[in-house]
Tab-separated table of C-alpha atoms in Angstrom:
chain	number	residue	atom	x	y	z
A	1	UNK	CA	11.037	-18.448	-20.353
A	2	UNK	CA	11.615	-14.898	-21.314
A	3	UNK	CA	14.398	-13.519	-19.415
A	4	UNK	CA	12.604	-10.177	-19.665
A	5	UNK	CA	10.256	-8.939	-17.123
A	6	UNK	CA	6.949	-7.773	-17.906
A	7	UNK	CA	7.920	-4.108	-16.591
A	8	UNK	CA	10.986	-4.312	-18.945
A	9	UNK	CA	8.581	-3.855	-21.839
A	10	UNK	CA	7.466	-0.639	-20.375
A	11	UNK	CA	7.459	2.506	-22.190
A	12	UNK	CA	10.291	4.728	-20.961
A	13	UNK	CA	7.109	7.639	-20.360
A	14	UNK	CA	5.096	5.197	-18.141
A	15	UNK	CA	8.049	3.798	-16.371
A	16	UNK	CA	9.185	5.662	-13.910
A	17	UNK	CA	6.687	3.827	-10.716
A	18	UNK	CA	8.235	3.462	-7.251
A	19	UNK	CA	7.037	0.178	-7.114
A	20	UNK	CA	7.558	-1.353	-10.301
A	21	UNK	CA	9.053	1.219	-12.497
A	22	UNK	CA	12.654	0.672	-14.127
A	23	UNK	CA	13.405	4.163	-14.531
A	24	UNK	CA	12.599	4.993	-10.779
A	25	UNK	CA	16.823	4.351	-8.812
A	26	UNK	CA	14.979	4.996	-5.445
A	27	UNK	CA	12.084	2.607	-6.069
A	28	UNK	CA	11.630	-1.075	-5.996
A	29	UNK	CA	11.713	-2.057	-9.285
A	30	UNK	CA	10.157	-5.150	-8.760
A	31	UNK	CA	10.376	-7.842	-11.939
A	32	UNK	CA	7.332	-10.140	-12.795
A	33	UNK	CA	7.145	-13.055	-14.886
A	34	UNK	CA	4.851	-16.217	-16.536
A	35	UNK	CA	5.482	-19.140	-14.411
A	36	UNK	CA	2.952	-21.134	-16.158
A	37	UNK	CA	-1.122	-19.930	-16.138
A	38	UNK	CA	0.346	-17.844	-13.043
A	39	UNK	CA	2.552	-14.599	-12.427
A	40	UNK	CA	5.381	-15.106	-9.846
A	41	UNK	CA	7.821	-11.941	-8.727
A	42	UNK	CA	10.532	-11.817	-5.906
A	43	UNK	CA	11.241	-9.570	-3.565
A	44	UNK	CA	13.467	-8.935	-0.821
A	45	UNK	CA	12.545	-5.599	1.720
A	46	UNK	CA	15.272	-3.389	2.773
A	47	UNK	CA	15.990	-4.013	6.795
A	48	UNK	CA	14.086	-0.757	7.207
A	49	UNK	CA	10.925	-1.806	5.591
A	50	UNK	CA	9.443	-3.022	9.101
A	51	UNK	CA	6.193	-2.833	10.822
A	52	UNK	CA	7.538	-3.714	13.961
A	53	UNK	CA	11.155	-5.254	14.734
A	54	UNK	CA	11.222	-8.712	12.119
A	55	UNK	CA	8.161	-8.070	10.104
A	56	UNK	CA	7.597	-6.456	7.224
A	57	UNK	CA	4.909	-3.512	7.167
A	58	UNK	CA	1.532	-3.466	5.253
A	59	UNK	CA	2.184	-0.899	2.741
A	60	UNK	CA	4.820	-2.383	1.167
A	61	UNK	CA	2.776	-5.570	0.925
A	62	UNK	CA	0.106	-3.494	-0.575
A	63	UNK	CA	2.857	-2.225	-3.121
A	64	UNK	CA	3.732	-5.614	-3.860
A	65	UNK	CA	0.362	-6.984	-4.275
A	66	UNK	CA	-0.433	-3.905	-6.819
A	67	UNK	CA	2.484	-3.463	-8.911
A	68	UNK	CA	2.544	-7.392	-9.835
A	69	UNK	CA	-1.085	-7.109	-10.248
A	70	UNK	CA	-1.048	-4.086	-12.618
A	71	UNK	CA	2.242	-5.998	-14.565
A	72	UNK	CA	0.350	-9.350	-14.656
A	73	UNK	CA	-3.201	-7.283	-15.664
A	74	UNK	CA	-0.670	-6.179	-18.840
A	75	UNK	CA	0.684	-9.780	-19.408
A	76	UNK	CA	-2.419	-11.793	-19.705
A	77	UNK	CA	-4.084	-8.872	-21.976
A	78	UNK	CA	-1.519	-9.453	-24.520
A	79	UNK	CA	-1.738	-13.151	-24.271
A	80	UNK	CA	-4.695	-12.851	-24.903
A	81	UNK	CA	-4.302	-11.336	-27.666
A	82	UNK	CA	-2.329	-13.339	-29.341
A	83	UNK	CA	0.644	-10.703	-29.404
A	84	UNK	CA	4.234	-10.006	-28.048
A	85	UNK	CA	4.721	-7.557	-25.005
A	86	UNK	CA	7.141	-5.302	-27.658
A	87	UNK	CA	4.651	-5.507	-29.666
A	88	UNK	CA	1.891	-2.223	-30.286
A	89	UNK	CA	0.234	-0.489	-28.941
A	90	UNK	CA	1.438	-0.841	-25.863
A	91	UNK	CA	-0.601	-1.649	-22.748
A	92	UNK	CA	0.130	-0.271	-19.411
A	93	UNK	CA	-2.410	-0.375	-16.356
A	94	UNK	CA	-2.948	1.055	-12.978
A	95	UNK	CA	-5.020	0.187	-10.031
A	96	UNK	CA	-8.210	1.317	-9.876
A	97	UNK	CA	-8.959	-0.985	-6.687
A	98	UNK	CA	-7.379	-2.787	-4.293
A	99	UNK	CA	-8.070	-5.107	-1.658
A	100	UNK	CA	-5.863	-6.684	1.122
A	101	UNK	CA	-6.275	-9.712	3.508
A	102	UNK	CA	-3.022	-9.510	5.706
A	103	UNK	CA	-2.949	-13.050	7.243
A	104	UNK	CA	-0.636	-13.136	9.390
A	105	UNK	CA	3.253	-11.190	10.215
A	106	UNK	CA	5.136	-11.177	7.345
A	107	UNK	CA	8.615	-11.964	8.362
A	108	UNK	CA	11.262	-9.344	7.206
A	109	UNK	CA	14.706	-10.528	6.078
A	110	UNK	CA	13.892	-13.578	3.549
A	111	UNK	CA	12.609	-13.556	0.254
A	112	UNK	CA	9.458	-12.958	-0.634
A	113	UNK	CA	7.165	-14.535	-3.469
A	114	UNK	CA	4.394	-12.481	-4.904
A	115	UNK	CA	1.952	-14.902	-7.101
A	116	UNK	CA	-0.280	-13.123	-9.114
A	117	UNK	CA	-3.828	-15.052	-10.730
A	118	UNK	CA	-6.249	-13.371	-13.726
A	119	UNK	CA	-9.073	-13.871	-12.385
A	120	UNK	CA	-11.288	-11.935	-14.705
A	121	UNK	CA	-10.453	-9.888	-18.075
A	122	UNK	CA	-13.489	-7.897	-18.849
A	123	UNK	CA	-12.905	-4.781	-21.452
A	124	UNK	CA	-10.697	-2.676	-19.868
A	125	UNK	CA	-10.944	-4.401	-16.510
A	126	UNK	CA	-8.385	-6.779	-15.519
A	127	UNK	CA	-9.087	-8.710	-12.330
A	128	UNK	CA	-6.065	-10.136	-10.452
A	129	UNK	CA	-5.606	-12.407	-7.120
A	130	UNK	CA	-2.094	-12.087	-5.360
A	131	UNK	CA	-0.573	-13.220	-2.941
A	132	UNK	CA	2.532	-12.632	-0.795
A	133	UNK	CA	4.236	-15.758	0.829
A	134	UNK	CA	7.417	-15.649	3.200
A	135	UNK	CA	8.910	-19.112	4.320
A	136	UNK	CA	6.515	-21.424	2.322
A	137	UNK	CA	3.340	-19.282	4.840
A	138	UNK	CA	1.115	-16.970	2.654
A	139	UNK	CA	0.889	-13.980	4.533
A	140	UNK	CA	-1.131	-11.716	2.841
A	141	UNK	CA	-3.969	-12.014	0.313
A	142	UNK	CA	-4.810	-9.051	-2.682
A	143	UNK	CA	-7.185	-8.873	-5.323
A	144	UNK	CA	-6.829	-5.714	-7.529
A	145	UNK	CA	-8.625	-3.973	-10.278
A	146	UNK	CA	-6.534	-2.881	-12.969
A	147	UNK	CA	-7.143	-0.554	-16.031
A	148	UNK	CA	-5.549	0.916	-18.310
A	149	UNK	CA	-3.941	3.710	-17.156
A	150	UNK	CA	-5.530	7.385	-17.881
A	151	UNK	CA	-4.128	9.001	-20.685
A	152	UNK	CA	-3.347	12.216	-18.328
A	153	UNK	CA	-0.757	10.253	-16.757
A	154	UNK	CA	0.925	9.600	-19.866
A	155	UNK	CA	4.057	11.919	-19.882
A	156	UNK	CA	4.154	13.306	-23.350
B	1	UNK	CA	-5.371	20.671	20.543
B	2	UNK	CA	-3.211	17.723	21.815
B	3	UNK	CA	-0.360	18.985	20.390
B	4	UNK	CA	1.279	15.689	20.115
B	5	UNK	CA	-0.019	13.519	17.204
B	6	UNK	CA	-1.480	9.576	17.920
B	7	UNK	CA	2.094	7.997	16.668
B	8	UNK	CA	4.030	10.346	19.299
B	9	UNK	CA	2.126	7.825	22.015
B	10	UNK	CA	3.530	4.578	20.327
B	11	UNK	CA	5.404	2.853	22.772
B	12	UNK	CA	8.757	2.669	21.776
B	13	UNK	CA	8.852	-1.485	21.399
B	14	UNK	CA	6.378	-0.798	19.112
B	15	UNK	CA	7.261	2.418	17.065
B	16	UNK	CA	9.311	1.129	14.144
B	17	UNK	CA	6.569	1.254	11.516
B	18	UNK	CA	8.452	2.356	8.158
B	19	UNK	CA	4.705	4.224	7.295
B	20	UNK	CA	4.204	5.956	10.345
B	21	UNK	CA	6.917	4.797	13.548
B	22	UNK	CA	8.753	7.903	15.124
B	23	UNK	CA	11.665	5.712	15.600
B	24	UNK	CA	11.960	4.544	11.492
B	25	UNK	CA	14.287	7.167	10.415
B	26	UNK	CA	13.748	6.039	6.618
B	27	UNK	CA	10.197	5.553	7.260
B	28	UNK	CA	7.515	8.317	6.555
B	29	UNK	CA	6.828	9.270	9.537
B	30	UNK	CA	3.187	10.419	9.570
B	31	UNK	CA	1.752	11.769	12.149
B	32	UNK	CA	-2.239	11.800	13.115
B	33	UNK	CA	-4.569	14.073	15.109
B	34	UNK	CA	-8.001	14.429	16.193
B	35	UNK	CA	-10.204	17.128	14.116
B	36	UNK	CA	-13.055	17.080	15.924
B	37	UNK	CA	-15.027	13.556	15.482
B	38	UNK	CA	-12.292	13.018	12.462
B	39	UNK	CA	-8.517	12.796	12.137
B	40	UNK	CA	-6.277	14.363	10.272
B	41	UNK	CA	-3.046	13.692	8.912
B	42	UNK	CA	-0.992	15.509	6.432
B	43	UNK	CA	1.784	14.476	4.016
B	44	UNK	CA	4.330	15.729	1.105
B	45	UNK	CA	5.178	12.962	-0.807
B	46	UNK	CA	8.857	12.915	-2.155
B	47	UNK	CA	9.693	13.248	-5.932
B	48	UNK	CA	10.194	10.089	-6.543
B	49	UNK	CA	7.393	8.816	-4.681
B	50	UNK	CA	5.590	8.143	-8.419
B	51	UNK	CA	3.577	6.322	-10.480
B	52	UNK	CA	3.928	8.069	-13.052
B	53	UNK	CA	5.945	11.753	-13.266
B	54	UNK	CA	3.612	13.839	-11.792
B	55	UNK	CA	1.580	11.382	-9.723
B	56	UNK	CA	1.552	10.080	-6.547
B	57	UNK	CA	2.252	6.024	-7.075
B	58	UNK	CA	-0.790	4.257	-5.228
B	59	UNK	CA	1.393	1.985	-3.000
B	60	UNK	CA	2.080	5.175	-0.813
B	61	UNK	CA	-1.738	5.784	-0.373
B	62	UNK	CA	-2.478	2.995	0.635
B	63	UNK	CA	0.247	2.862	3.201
B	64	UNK	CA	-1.059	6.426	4.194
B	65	UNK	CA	-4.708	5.258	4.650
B	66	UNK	CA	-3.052	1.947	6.364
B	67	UNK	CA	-1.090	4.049	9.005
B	68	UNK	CA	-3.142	6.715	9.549
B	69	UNK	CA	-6.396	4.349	9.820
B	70	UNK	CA	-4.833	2.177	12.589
B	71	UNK	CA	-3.540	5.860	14.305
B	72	UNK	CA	-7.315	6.810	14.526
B	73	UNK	CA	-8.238	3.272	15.662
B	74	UNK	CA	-6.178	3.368	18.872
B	75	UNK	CA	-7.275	7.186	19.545
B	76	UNK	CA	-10.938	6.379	18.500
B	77	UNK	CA	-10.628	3.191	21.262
B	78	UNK	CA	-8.926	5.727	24.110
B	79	UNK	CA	-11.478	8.077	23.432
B	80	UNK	CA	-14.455	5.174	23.551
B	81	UNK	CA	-12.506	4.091	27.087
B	82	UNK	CA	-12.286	7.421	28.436
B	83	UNK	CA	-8.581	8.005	28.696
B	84	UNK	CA	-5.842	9.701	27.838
B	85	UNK	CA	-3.925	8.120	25.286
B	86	UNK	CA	-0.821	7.897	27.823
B	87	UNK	CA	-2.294	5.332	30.196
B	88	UNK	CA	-1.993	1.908	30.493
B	89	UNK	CA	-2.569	-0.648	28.798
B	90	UNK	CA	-1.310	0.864	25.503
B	91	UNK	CA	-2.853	0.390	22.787
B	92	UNK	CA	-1.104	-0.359	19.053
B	93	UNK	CA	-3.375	-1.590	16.199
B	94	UNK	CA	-2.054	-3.044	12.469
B	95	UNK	CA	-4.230	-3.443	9.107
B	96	UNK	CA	-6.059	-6.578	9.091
B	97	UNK	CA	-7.557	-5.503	5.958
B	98	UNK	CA	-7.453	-2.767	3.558
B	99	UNK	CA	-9.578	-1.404	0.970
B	100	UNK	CA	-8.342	1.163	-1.523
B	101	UNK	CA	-10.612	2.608	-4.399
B	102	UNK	CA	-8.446	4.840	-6.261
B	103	UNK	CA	-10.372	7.861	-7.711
B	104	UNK	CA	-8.314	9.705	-10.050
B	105	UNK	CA	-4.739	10.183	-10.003
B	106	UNK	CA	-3.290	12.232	-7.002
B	107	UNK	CA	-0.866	15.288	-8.275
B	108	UNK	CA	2.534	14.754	-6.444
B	109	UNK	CA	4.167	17.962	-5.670
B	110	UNK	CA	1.518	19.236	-2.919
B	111	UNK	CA	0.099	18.154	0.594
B	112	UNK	CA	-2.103	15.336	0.442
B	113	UNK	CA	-4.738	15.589	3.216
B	114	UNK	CA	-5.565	11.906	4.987
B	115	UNK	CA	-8.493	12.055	6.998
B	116	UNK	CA	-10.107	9.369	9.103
B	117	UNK	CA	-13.435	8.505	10.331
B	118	UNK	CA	-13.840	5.448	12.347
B	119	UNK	CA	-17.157	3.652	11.496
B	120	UNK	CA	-17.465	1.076	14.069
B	121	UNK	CA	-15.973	-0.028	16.907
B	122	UNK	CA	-16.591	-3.974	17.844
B	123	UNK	CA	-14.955	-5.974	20.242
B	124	UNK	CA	-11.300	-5.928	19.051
B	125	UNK	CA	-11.572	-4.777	15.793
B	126	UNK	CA	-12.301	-1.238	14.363
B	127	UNK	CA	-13.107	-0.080	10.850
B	128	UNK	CA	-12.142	3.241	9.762
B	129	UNK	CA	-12.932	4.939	6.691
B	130	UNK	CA	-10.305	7.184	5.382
B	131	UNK	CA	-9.686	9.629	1.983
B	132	UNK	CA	-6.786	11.027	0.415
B	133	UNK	CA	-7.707	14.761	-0.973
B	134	UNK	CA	-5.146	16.581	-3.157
B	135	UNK	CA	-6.010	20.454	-3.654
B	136	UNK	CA	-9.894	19.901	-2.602
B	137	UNK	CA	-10.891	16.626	-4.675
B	138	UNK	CA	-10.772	13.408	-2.524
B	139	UNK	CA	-8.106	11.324	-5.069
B	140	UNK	CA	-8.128	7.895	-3.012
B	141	UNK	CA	-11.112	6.542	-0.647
B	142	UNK	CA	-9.758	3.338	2.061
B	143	UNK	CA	-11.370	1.486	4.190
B	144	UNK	CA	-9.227	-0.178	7.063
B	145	UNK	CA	-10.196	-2.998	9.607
B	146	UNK	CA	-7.960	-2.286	12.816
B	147	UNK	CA	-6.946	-4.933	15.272
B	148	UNK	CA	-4.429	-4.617	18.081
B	149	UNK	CA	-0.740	-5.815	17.234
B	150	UNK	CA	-0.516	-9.710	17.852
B	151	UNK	CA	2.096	-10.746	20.702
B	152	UNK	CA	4.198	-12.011	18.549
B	153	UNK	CA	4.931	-8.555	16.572
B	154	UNK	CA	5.786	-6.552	19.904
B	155	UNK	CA	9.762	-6.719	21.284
B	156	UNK	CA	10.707	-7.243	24.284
């Protein structure tokens, strides 16, 4: 497995998200990575991250669910293209939709898996499925529309 | 005008929402009013609060539209009921689902605008449309299906 996480192979100029970016110290830098045909990433909210006392609230869930999405949207396009992640040029992607089911509480104060799916890669569309699971319970369901990210929001 | 906004009602069991609780010190904070048949909420985001430098990152829209969507559901349902939004029983709704189409990419640096418009009202569960506008264009369009806090999320 590579040790490296897909946002590792971000460009320093697009990597500076709250969720996901490793240039960001206050954000959440989350990490995704292949585990198989699927995307898995870990995550573990701050004691503060609460919707009410013991669970964890929505918009972080949302954050979750997109930032994986996005980093897996990046991942299977250069699988499928038969190419590295270091390799060029490099592909970075944003949500241009997003959907959430939110199942049930999501307990705060254990680990959290976020599991991402391609569901669809269609030109500069990547559809994604992921979901967020606490204590073996799936808790919340996404699906997100990724693209590739504007070129205004490159940093130059 | 009610001087006090919808999240200054939040009993305090149930007032620890890291998006929009009075009593999350780290938490946002946001706080929602009436605006005639809409609501309004308004919010800086931080510096760091990007997606990419000199963009708002989408995982704090989407908890904006979350918390300010289930705000305007308990006001819209006091309001429907007739009374004032510090009688009994209380009334506390969470995302059930979320819908966020992201529009173009919101400039960080200035107030974004969040304002609600509830679109039904059935039985337990209300839907509220809600948009993010930064400097006059509408950046982020949610939709939000409120339903009130399970048992099991409010302390004792």
């Amino acid at each position: 497995m590579d040790p490296k996480a897909f946002q590792d192979y971000y460009p320093d100029d697009v990597n500076h998200c709250y969720g996901c970016g490793g240039l960001n110290e206050q954000g959440h830098q989350i990490k995704s990575y292949w585990d198989g045909e699927e995307t898995i990433a870990h995550f573990i909210p701050r004691s503060y991250h609460t919707a009410s006392p013991g669970y964890v609230y929505g918009g972080l869930i949302a954050s979750l669910i997109a930032c994986h999405s996005t980093g897996t949207a990046a991942a299977a396009v250069y699988r499928a293209e038969g190419r590295s992640m270091d390799s060029n040029p490099a592909l970075r992607y944003v949500t241009a939709s997003l959907k959430v089911d939110y199942l049930r509480p999501t307990p705060l104060g254990i680990t959290l898996e976020v599991r991402g799916r391609v569901k669809e890669i269609k030109g500069r569309k990547v559809v994604v499925e992921t979901t967020v699971t606490a204590g073996g319970k799936v808790c919340a369901r996404g699906e997100v529309v990724a693209v590739q990210m504007p070129e205004q929001m490159k940093s130059s």
